[in-house]
Amino acid sequence: MNLRLAVALCAALSLCALLVVPGNFPGLGGDARLTLVVFALATCAWIATPIDDTYIALGAGLALTVTGVISSDTLFGTLGDSTVWLLICAFVLAAAVSRTGLAGRAAVFLVGGARTVRQLTHLTTAALVVTAFAVPATSGRAALALPVFLALAKALSDRKRLVVMLALLFPTVILLSAVATLIGAGAHLITVSVLWEATGDRIGFTEWLLLGLPLAVVCSHLAAEAVLLTTTRRADRRGPVHITAEQIQQHSDRPVTGPWSQAETRCALLLATVVVLWCAEPLHQVPPAVVALIGAVVASSPALGTVRLKDALKTVPWSLLLFMAATMAMGVALADSGAAKWLVSGLPGGVSPAVFLTVVIVVSTAAHLVLQSRSARSSVLVPLVVAAAVGAGVNPVAAALASTAAAGFCHTLPASAKPVTLFAEIPGTPTYTPRDLLRLSAVLAPLTAALVLLFAVAVWPLLGVPLTR
């Protein structure tokens, strides 16, 4: 048994032993005790065991149902939540986009215009931010971007430090720009569900876009500068660059130049229409999940589609959806049983909203060192943050968004996130080392935390999300 497992297990079992004694914690009801026991054991398993995160979450949801803390309707009903359907349909749309080769054309259009290293860095960053609207989940975006990186790496093969810089730039921007959209990460959907269950506040696609996109753009481009300055020398950045369409074509099985095919045109129009309808939700009042379902049906239709439905459904991460559903049920149990409220009742009072948010952001930024799954971090942190925010007089929407955005930083170790792992292990291509990640993290962690705090305190109130209620 490794040290981390031993420590986590001792802590969880000690808490469970205290909770099962009726005389302890007199203000805590039976359902709340059971919920905390299950929550502690699940968190311990997520942190210290190699067991699949989804298996743990399903076991926790089942335990809460069998013990009567939540009903079976609550457990199974989470699979029918609109956010789950939104993610399913978004993956179908992403499969249709991937089949057409539009990503290669976009890479030529953006990156082909770069003439200096800094231009290449920021044009690549802009292109990666845009992919958040086309491909849900950071791992899917990383897989889509990998061929583009390989093309750039081959074109710059005589400048090793620039290749290493790009290898680090891709996962960094993919992870930090996910906050731009509601479908950018499964953790966002968990956050929305927890807020709805705990407070009745519903964050739609448009509101998330309004709050998250500016943060994603600013954070991504500042991170790009941090990557550039920490991985290259002045001499590396001095020489010109020139990426041709032919070099990108070598890593694409679809044409990246020339006239568009009918399939590419239809898919581009469909994707643009879906995104516009998502953004115009306040005008037409059609829920984002319904818009996504319409788009998915059209994208997989025999006459107009570019992918067969059964092929598109194979790309859907069903394990992630089950994980989300189970953790949503855990969030319901924490809120309804009073466990979350009890957990934060002992926190010191009289703390200013800014100090409260600072603590939330620092903890959320560092949480990836303990919980590697982004969705698991939100499942553990957001219910507690929302409950604590209500008690501290802080707007729970601002607190939940700040926690979720800060948790997007997970760059310290190669195993901290799937995109970081993917770009760290590319045979035949120079890439970054753990030392490169640590050097970047020393700069990027405080930078992203400070930026999230700035947006929560100064920018989001201007956009309709005040710091206090």
Short mmCIF file of C-alpha atoms in Angstrom, two decimals:
data_model
loop_
_atom_site.label_atom_id
_atom_site.label_comp_id
_atom_site.label_asym_id
_atom_site.label_seq_id
_atom_site.Cartn_x
_atom_site.Cartn_y
_atom_site.Cartn_z
CA MET A 1 0.00 0.00 0.00
CA ASN A 2 1.50 3.35 -0.99
CA LEU A 3 1.76 6.25 1.42
CA ARG A 4 -0.96 8.36 -0.22
CA LEU A 5 -3.45 5.48 -0.10
CA ALA A 6 -2.60 4.76 3.54
CA VAL A 7 -3.03 8.40 4.59
CA ALA A 8 -6.28 8.87 2.66
CA LEU A 9 -7.72 5.60 3.96
CA CYS A 10 -6.86 6.42 7.57
CA ALA A 11 -8.42 9.87 7.25
CA ALA A 12 -11.60 8.53 5.63
CA LEU A 13 -12.03 5.67 8.11
CA SER A 14 -11.39 7.99 11.06
CA LEU A 15 -14.09 10.37 9.83
CA CYS A 16 -16.48 7.47 9.25
CA ALA A 17 -15.85 6.13 12.75
CA LEU A 18 -16.68 9.53 14.24
CA LEU A 19 -19.83 9.87 12.14
CA VAL A 20 -21.34 6.50 13.06
CA VAL A 21 -21.31 7.29 16.79
CA PRO A 22 -24.75 8.83 17.50
CA GLY A 23 -23.49 11.08 20.29
CA ASN A 24 -21.03 12.86 18.05
CA PHE A 25 -22.15 15.92 16.11
CA PRO A 26 -25.65 16.24 17.65
CA GLY A 27 -26.83 18.63 14.93
CA LEU A 28 -26.25 16.07 12.18
CA GLY A 29 -29.15 13.90 10.96
CA GLY A 30 -28.96 10.26 9.93
CA ASP A 31 -29.13 10.92 6.20
CA ALA A 32 -26.43 13.55 6.48
CA ARG A 33 -24.18 11.11 8.35
CA LEU A 34 -24.63 8.44 5.69
CA THR A 35 -23.99 10.97 2.94
CA LEU A 36 -20.75 12.14 4.55
CA VAL A 37 -19.54 8.56 5.04
CA VAL A 38 -20.17 7.73 1.36
CA PHE A 39 -18.69 11.06 0.24
CA ALA A 40 -15.53 10.55 2.33
CA LEU A 41 -14.98 7.01 1.07
CA ALA A 42 -15.57 8.03 -2.56
CA THR A 43 -13.15 10.95 -2.27
CA CYS A 44 -10.54 8.67 -0.69
CA ALA A 45 -10.95 6.20 -3.55
CA TRP A 46 -10.68 8.95 -6.18
CA ILE A 47 -7.49 10.28 -4.60
CA ALA A 48 -5.56 7.16 -3.70
CA THR A 49 -6.73 4.14 -5.73
CA PRO A 50 -6.37 3.16 -9.39
CA ILE A 51 -10.06 2.20 -9.53
CA ASP A 52 -11.94 3.87 -12.38
CA ASP A 53 -13.52 7.18 -11.33
CA THR A 54 -16.86 6.24 -12.90
CA TYR A 55 -17.01 2.93 -11.03
CA ILE A 56 -16.43 4.75 -7.74
CA ALA A 57 -19.09 7.36 -8.52
CA LEU A 58 -21.64 4.71 -9.50
CA GLY A 59 -20.90 2.78 -6.31
CA ALA A 60 -21.38 5.93 -4.24
CA GLY A 61 -24.67 6.76 -5.98
CA LEU A 62 -25.89 3.19 -5.48
CA ALA A 63 -24.96 3.27 -1.78
CA LEU A 64 -26.90 6.51 -1.28
CA THR A 65 -29.92 4.99 -3.05
CA VAL A 66 -29.88 1.68 -1.16
CA THR A 67 -29.63 3.47 2.19
CA GLY A 68 -32.58 5.70 1.27
CA VAL A 69 -30.72 9.01 1.28
CA ILE A 70 -31.88 9.61 -2.30
CA SER A 71 -34.58 7.87 -4.31
CA SER A 72 -33.95 5.64 -7.32
CA ASP A 73 -35.79 8.24 -9.42
CA THR A 74 -33.20 10.82 -8.38
CA LEU A 75 -30.31 8.51 -9.26
CA PHE A 76 -31.63 7.45 -12.65
CA GLY A 77 -33.22 10.80 -13.42
CA THR A 78 -29.82 12.49 -13.59
CA LEU A 79 -29.13 10.59 -16.83
CA GLY A 80 -32.07 12.43 -18.37
CA ASP A 81 -30.78 15.83 -17.31
CA SER A 82 -30.63 18.33 -20.15
CA THR A 83 -26.90 18.90 -19.62
CA VAL A 84 -26.21 15.20 -20.29
CA TRP A 85 -28.18 15.39 -23.54
CA LEU A 86 -26.35 18.58 -24.46
CA LEU A 87 -23.01 16.80 -24.16
CA ILE A 88 -24.17 13.73 -26.12
CA CYS A 89 -25.38 15.85 -29.02
CA ALA A 90 -22.27 18.04 -28.91
CA PHE A 91 -20.11 14.94 -29.40
CA VAL A 92 -22.23 13.88 -32.38
CA LEU A 93 -21.68 17.34 -33.91
CA ALA A 94 -17.96 17.08 -33.16
CA ALA A 95 -17.80 13.72 -34.95
CA ALA A 96 -19.41 15.30 -38.01
CA VAL A 97 -16.85 18.14 -37.97
CA SER A 98 -13.93 15.73 -37.60
CA ARG A 99 -15.05 13.70 -40.62
CA THR A 100 -15.01 16.69 -42.95
CA GLY A 101 -11.44 17.93 -42.42
CA LEU A 102 -12.50 21.45 -41.47
CA ALA A 103 -9.85 21.46 -38.72
CA GLY A 104 -7.06 21.24 -41.30
CA ARG A 105 -8.48 24.11 -43.34
CA ALA A 106 -8.78 26.22 -40.19
CA ALA A 107 -5.15 25.46 -39.31
CA VAL A 108 -3.95 26.59 -42.74
CA PHE A 109 -6.07 29.74 -42.57
CA LEU A 110 -4.79 30.79 -39.13
CA VAL A 111 -1.31 29.38 -38.68
CA GLY A 112 -0.25 29.80 -42.30
CA GLY A 113 -0.21 33.56 -41.84
CA ALA A 114 2.42 33.50 -39.08
CA ARG A 115 5.77 35.05 -39.93
CA THR A 116 7.34 35.34 -36.45
CA VAL A 117 7.49 32.99 -33.48
CA ARG A 118 5.23 35.20 -31.40
CA GLN A 119 2.67 35.43 -34.21
CA LEU A 120 2.72 31.64 -34.54
CA THR A 121 2.20 31.28 -30.79
CA HIS A 122 -0.78 33.61 -30.59
CA LEU A 123 -2.42 32.49 -33.84
CA THR A 124 -2.19 28.90 -32.61
CA THR A 125 -3.69 30.02 -29.30
CA ALA A 126 -6.59 31.75 -31.06
CA ALA A 127 -7.27 28.65 -33.16
CA LEU A 128 -7.29 26.41 -30.07
CA VAL A 129 -9.70 28.73 -28.25
CA VAL A 130 -12.11 28.50 -31.19
CA THR A 131 -12.12 24.68 -31.00
CA ALA A 132 -13.91 24.94 -27.66
CA PHE A 133 -17.07 25.72 -29.65
CA ALA A 134 -16.73 22.73 -31.97
CA VAL A 135 -15.43 19.88 -29.80
CA PRO A 136 -16.61 19.19 -26.25
CA ALA A 137 -14.21 17.91 -23.58
CA THR A 138 -10.51 18.76 -23.44
CA SER A 139 -9.33 15.26 -24.37
CA GLY A 140 -11.34 15.40 -27.63
CA ARG A 141 -9.86 18.76 -28.53
CA ALA A 142 -6.36 17.46 -27.80
CA ALA A 143 -6.89 14.49 -30.12
CA LEU A 144 -8.20 16.81 -32.86
CA ALA A 145 -5.25 19.18 -32.48
CA LEU A 146 -2.52 16.53 -32.41
CA PRO A 147 -2.18 16.19 -36.23
CA VAL A 148 -1.86 19.97 -36.53
CA PHE A 149 0.92 19.95 -33.92
CA LEU A 150 2.74 17.14 -35.74
CA ALA A 151 2.64 19.17 -38.96
CA LEU A 152 4.05 22.22 -37.18
CA ALA A 153 6.69 20.08 -35.45
CA LYS A 154 7.87 18.67 -38.79
CA ALA A 155 8.03 22.12 -40.36
CA LEU A 156 10.13 23.37 -37.41
CA SER A 157 12.18 20.19 -36.94
CA ASP A 158 15.47 22.14 -37.10
CA ARG A 159 14.38 24.36 -34.16
CA LYS A 160 13.90 21.94 -31.28
CA ARG A 161 13.07 24.49 -28.58
CA LEU A 162 10.21 25.86 -30.66
CA VAL A 163 8.80 22.35 -31.08
CA VAL A 164 8.98 21.83 -27.31
CA MET A 165 7.28 25.20 -26.82
CA LEU A 166 4.43 24.23 -29.15
CA ALA A 167 4.09 20.82 -27.47
CA LEU A 168 3.52 22.62 -24.18
CA LEU A 169 1.38 25.37 -25.70
CA PHE A 170 -1.26 23.03 -27.13
CA PRO A 171 -2.39 21.30 -23.87
CA THR A 172 -1.97 24.51 -21.87
CA VAL A 173 -4.36 26.49 -24.05
CA ILE A 174 -6.76 23.57 -24.48
CA LEU A 175 -7.14 23.25 -20.71
CA LEU A 176 -7.36 26.96 -19.88
CA SER A 177 -9.70 27.86 -22.76
CA ALA A 178 -12.25 25.18 -21.85
CA VAL A 179 -13.98 27.70 -19.58
CA ALA A 180 -15.11 29.58 -22.71
CA THR A 181 -18.20 27.40 -23.20
CA LEU A 182 -20.59 25.30 -21.18
CA ILE A 183 -19.62 22.21 -23.17
CA GLY A 184 -15.89 22.85 -22.74
CA ALA A 185 -15.57 20.28 -19.93
CA GLY A 186 -17.79 17.84 -18.08
CA ALA A 187 -16.96 19.70 -14.88
CA HIS A 188 -18.93 22.71 -16.17
CA LEU A 189 -22.09 20.65 -16.49
CA ILE A 190 -21.61 19.29 -12.97
CA THR A 191 -21.26 22.87 -11.71
CA VAL A 192 -24.45 23.96 -13.46
CA SER A 193 -26.35 20.97 -12.04
CA VAL A 194 -25.10 21.56 -8.48
CA LEU A 195 -26.07 25.24 -8.64
CA TRP A 196 -29.54 24.38 -9.91
CA GLU A 197 -30.15 21.75 -7.23
CA ALA A 198 -28.73 23.81 -4.36
CA THR A 199 -29.87 27.35 -5.16
CA GLY A 200 -32.30 27.25 -8.08
CA ASP A 201 -29.94 29.39 -10.18
CA ARG A 202 -29.67 28.16 -13.77
CA ILE A 203 -26.68 29.13 -15.92
CA GLY A 204 -27.47 28.76 -19.61
CA PHE A 205 -25.14 28.46 -22.57
CA THR A 206 -25.32 32.18 -23.35
CA GLU A 207 -24.64 33.32 -19.79
CA TRP A 208 -21.69 30.94 -19.46
CA LEU A 209 -20.34 32.20 -22.80
CA LEU A 210 -20.65 35.81 -21.67
CA LEU A 211 -18.78 35.11 -18.44
CA GLY A 212 -16.32 32.47 -19.58
CA LEU A 213 -15.19 33.55 -23.05
CA PRO A 214 -13.44 36.79 -22.01
CA LEU A 215 -11.65 34.91 -19.22
CA ALA A 216 -10.66 32.12 -21.62
CA VAL A 217 -9.27 34.53 -24.21
CA VAL A 218 -7.25 36.61 -21.75
CA CYS A 219 -6.02 33.62 -19.77
CA SER A 220 -5.05 31.65 -22.89
CA HIS A 221 -3.00 34.45 -24.46
CA LEU A 222 -1.26 35.30 -21.17
CA ALA A 223 -0.51 31.60 -20.75
CA ALA A 224 0.86 31.53 -24.30
CA GLU A 225 3.30 34.28 -23.37
CA ALA A 226 4.26 32.36 -20.23
CA VAL A 227 4.92 29.21 -22.28
CA LEU A 228 6.93 31.17 -24.83
CA LEU A 229 9.11 32.89 -22.23
CA THR A 230 9.72 29.85 -20.02
CA THR A 231 10.59 27.35 -22.75
CA THR A 232 12.50 29.42 -25.33
CA ARG A 233 15.45 31.81 -25.37
CA ARG A 234 15.66 35.13 -27.16
CA ALA A 235 17.66 33.54 -29.95
CA ASP A 236 14.93 30.92 -30.47
CA ARG A 237 12.30 33.62 -30.90
CA ARG A 238 14.36 35.78 -33.25
CA GLY A 239 14.25 33.79 -36.49
CA PRO A 240 11.31 33.90 -38.94
CA VAL A 241 8.86 31.04 -39.43
CA HIS A 242 6.88 29.95 -42.45
CA ILE A 243 4.34 27.11 -42.32
CA THR A 244 2.98 26.02 -45.70
CA ALA A 245 -0.30 24.34 -46.55
CA GLU A 246 1.64 21.41 -48.05
CA GLN A 247 3.29 20.71 -44.68
CA ILE A 248 -0.08 20.60 -42.91
CA GLN A 249 -1.58 18.48 -45.71
CA GLN A 250 0.96 15.71 -45.02
CA HIS A 251 -0.78 15.02 -41.70
CA SER A 252 -4.36 15.29 -42.95
CA ASP A 253 -6.30 12.72 -44.98
CA ARG A 254 -8.63 15.47 -46.24
CA PRO A 255 -7.82 18.42 -48.52
CA VAL A 256 -6.80 21.52 -46.59
CA THR A 257 -6.79 23.85 -49.59
CA GLY A 258 -8.83 24.28 -52.75
CA PRO A 259 -12.61 24.39 -53.23
CA TRP A 260 -14.79 23.22 -50.37
CA SER A 261 -16.75 20.02 -50.80
CA GLN A 262 -20.51 20.00 -50.30
CA ALA A 263 -20.07 18.05 -47.06
CA GLU A 264 -17.63 20.64 -45.69
CA THR A 265 -19.95 23.51 -46.62
CA ARG A 266 -22.99 21.86 -45.06
CA CYS A 267 -21.11 20.99 -41.89
CA ALA A 268 -19.65 24.48 -41.49
CA LEU A 269 -23.08 26.08 -41.97
CA LEU A 270 -24.66 23.65 -39.52
CA LEU A 271 -22.04 24.27 -36.86
CA ALA A 272 -22.30 28.04 -37.29
CA THR A 273 -26.11 27.84 -37.07
CA VAL A 274 -25.99 25.77 -33.88
CA VAL A 275 -23.52 28.12 -32.19
CA VAL A 276 -25.57 31.18 -33.20
CA LEU A 277 -28.76 29.59 -31.85
CA TRP A 278 -26.99 28.72 -28.61
CA CYS A 279 -25.87 32.32 -28.24
CA ALA A 280 -29.35 33.65 -29.11
CA GLU A 281 -31.14 31.56 -26.49
CA PRO A 282 -32.56 34.65 -24.69
CA LEU A 283 -34.31 35.63 -27.94
CA HIS A 284 -35.90 32.35 -29.06
CA GLN A 285 -36.10 30.56 -25.65
CA VAL A 286 -35.20 27.17 -27.14
CA PRO A 287 -33.03 25.26 -24.62
CA PRO A 288 -29.42 24.57 -25.72
CA ALA A 289 -29.95 20.81 -25.41
CA VAL A 290 -32.85 20.96 -27.89
CA VAL A 291 -30.76 23.04 -30.31
CA ALA A 292 -27.92 20.53 -29.97
CA LEU A 293 -30.30 17.63 -30.59
CA ILE A 294 -31.63 19.27 -33.77
CA GLY A 295 -28.05 19.81 -34.92
CA ALA A 296 -27.08 16.21 -34.13
CA VAL A 297 -30.08 14.85 -36.04
CA VAL A 298 -29.22 16.97 -39.10
CA ALA A 299 -25.49 16.14 -38.86
CA SER A 300 -26.22 12.40 -38.91
CA SER A 301 -29.14 12.44 -41.35
CA PRO A 302 -28.81 10.33 -44.55
CA ALA A 303 -29.44 13.30 -46.85
CA LEU A 304 -27.62 16.21 -45.19
CA GLY A 305 -25.29 14.61 -42.67
CA THR A 306 -21.58 13.86 -42.84
CA VAL A 307 -21.46 10.98 -40.35
CA ARG A 308 -23.67 8.00 -39.56
CA LEU A 309 -25.41 8.20 -36.20
CA LYS A 310 -24.06 4.87 -34.96
CA ASP A 311 -20.50 5.97 -35.82
CA ALA A 312 -20.97 9.32 -34.11
CA LEU A 313 -22.37 7.71 -30.98
CA LYS A 314 -19.21 5.61 -30.70
CA THR A 315 -17.28 8.84 -30.02
CA VAL A 316 -19.48 9.78 -27.06
CA PRO A 317 -17.62 9.22 -23.76
CA TRP A 318 -20.35 7.20 -22.07
CA SER A 319 -18.16 6.62 -19.05
CA LEU A 320 -17.94 10.39 -18.50
CA LEU A 321 -21.72 10.75 -18.81
CA LEU A 322 -22.31 8.02 -16.21
CA PHE A 323 -19.76 9.70 -13.96
CA MET A 324 -21.54 13.03 -14.33
CA ALA A 325 -24.94 11.49 -13.59
CA ALA A 326 -23.69 9.69 -10.48
CA THR A 327 -21.90 12.75 -9.12
CA MET A 328 -24.99 14.87 -9.76
CA ALA A 329 -26.88 12.44 -7.55
CA MET A 330 -24.16 12.78 -4.89
CA GLY A 331 -24.55 16.54 -5.08
CA VAL A 332 -28.29 16.22 -4.55
CA ALA A 333 -27.65 14.06 -1.48
CA LEU A 334 -25.17 16.55 -0.04
CA ALA A 335 -27.62 19.42 -0.45
CA ASP A 336 -30.89 17.72 0.53
CA SER A 337 -29.53 15.83 3.54
CA GLY A 338 -28.03 18.96 5.06
CA ALA A 339 -24.52 17.47 4.93
CA ALA A 340 -23.03 20.28 2.84
CA LYS A 341 -24.53 22.93 5.11
CA TRP A 342 -23.16 21.18 8.19
CA LEU A 343 -19.69 20.83 6.66
CA VAL A 344 -19.34 24.57 6.14
CA SER A 345 -21.14 25.62 9.34
CA GLY A 346 -17.89 25.50 11.30
CA LEU A 347 -16.06 27.90 9.03
CA PRO A 348 -15.05 31.18 10.67
CA GLY A 349 -17.49 34.03 10.13
CA GLY A 350 -16.82 37.63 9.29
CA VAL A 351 -14.63 36.82 6.30
CA SER A 352 -14.83 39.36 3.49
CA PRO A 353 -16.11 38.13 0.10
CA ALA A 354 -12.73 38.81 -1.53
CA VAL A 355 -10.89 36.74 1.08
CA PHE A 356 -13.46 33.95 0.77
CA LEU A 357 -13.05 33.85 -3.01
CA THR A 358 -9.28 33.93 -2.70
CA VAL A 359 -9.33 30.83 -0.51
CA VAL A 360 -11.74 29.07 -2.88
CA ILE A 361 -9.56 29.85 -5.91
CA VAL A 362 -6.30 28.81 -4.23
CA VAL A 363 -7.79 25.50 -3.07
CA SER A 364 -9.34 24.84 -6.49
CA THR A 365 -6.08 25.66 -8.27
CA ALA A 366 -4.11 23.24 -6.08
CA ALA A 367 -6.76 20.48 -6.07
CA HIS A 368 -5.34 18.80 -9.20
CA LEU A 369 -2.38 17.65 -7.09
CA VAL A 370 -4.79 15.46 -5.13
CA LEU A 371 -7.67 14.76 -7.53
CA GLN A 372 -6.49 14.29 -11.11
CA SER A 373 -9.97 14.11 -12.64
CA ARG A 374 -11.34 17.56 -13.41
CA SER A 375 -14.92 16.31 -13.05
CA ALA A 376 -14.09 14.68 -9.71
CA ARG A 377 -12.65 17.96 -8.45
CA SER A 378 -15.86 19.79 -9.27
CA SER A 379 -17.94 16.99 -7.75
CA VAL A 380 -16.07 17.37 -4.46
CA LEU A 381 -15.50 21.12 -4.35
CA VAL A 382 -18.53 22.80 -5.92
CA PRO A 383 -21.23 21.51 -3.50
CA LEU A 384 -19.09 22.65 -0.56
CA VAL A 385 -18.21 25.98 -2.18
CA VAL A 386 -21.88 26.71 -2.94
CA ALA A 387 -22.97 25.89 0.62
CA ALA A 388 -20.14 27.93 2.12
CA ALA A 389 -20.85 30.87 -0.18
CA VAL A 390 -24.46 31.08 0.97
CA GLY A 391 -23.30 31.16 4.60
CA ALA A 392 -20.62 33.76 3.90
CA GLY A 393 -22.93 36.10 2.02
CA VAL A 394 -21.14 35.50 -1.28
CA ASN A 395 -23.04 34.98 -4.51
CA PRO A 396 -22.91 31.16 -5.01
CA VAL A 397 -22.88 31.57 -8.80
CA ALA A 398 -19.70 33.68 -8.63
CA ALA A 399 -18.10 31.28 -6.16
CA ALA A 400 -18.96 28.17 -8.19
CA LEU A 401 -17.75 29.72 -11.44
CA ALA A 402 -14.51 30.88 -9.82
CA SER A 403 -13.86 27.42 -8.37
CA THR A 404 -14.56 25.69 -11.70
CA ALA A 405 -12.42 28.14 -13.68
CA ALA A 406 -9.51 27.85 -11.25
CA ALA A 407 -9.72 24.05 -11.37
CA GLY A 408 -8.94 24.28 -15.08
CA PHE A 409 -5.28 24.71 -14.11
CA CYS A 410 -3.77 21.20 -14.02
CA HIS A 411 -0.31 21.46 -15.56
CA THR A 412 2.06 20.56 -12.76
CA LEU A 413 2.67 16.90 -13.64
CA PRO A 414 2.40 14.89 -16.88
CA ALA A 415 -0.39 12.82 -15.32
CA SER A 416 -2.36 15.85 -14.10
CA ALA A 417 -4.62 15.94 -17.19
CA LYS A 418 -5.17 13.83 -20.32
CA PRO A 419 -4.09 16.54 -22.79
CA VAL A 420 -0.85 17.05 -20.84
CA THR A 421 -0.21 13.30 -20.90
CA LEU A 422 -1.01 13.04 -24.62
CA PHE A 423 1.45 15.74 -25.71
CA ALA A 424 4.14 14.53 -23.30
CA GLU A 425 4.42 11.16 -25.03
CA ILE A 426 4.82 11.60 -28.81
CA PRO A 427 7.24 9.11 -30.37
CA GLY A 428 9.83 10.66 -32.66
CA THR A 429 8.95 14.26 -31.74
CA PRO A 430 10.74 16.47 -29.16
CA THR A 431 8.41 17.34 -26.30
CA TYR A 432 8.50 18.72 -22.79
CA THR A 433 9.88 17.15 -19.62
CA PRO A 434 8.48 17.21 -16.06
CA ARG A 435 11.00 19.96 -15.36
CA ASP A 436 9.49 22.10 -18.14
CA LEU A 437 6.04 21.60 -16.60
CA LEU A 438 7.24 22.60 -13.13
CA ARG A 439 8.93 25.73 -14.50
CA LEU A 440 5.75 26.74 -16.32
CA SER A 441 3.51 25.91 -13.35
CA ALA A 442 5.54 28.16 -11.05
CA VAL A 443 4.50 31.08 -13.27
CA LEU A 444 1.12 29.92 -14.54
CA ALA A 445 -0.50 28.82 -11.25
CA PRO A 446 -0.38 32.25 -9.54
CA LEU A 447 -1.12 33.97 -12.86
CA THR A 448 -4.33 32.03 -13.55
CA ALA A 449 -5.47 32.22 -9.91
CA ALA A 450 -4.99 36.01 -9.86
CA LEU A 451 -6.80 36.35 -13.19
CA VAL A 452 -9.82 34.33 -12.01
CA LEU A 453 -9.99 36.43 -8.84
CA LEU A 454 -9.81 39.64 -10.90
CA PHE A 455 -12.68 38.52 -13.12
CA ALA A 456 -14.81 37.40 -10.15
CA VAL A 457 -14.29 40.67 -8.27
CA ALA A 458 -14.14 43.27 -11.07
CA VAL A 459 -15.41 41.89 -14.38
CA TRP A 460 -18.24 39.45 -13.69
CA PRO A 461 -20.19 42.01 -11.59
CA LEU A 462 -20.29 44.21 -14.71
CA LEU A 463 -21.74 41.25 -16.64
CA GLY A 464 -24.57 40.57 -14.18
CA VAL A 465 -22.94 38.28 -11.59
CA PRO A 466 -22.27 40.37 -8.45
CA LEU A 467 -19.83 39.23 -5.82
CA THR A 468 -22.44 39.35 -3.05
CA ARG A 469 -26.20 38.83 -2.91
#
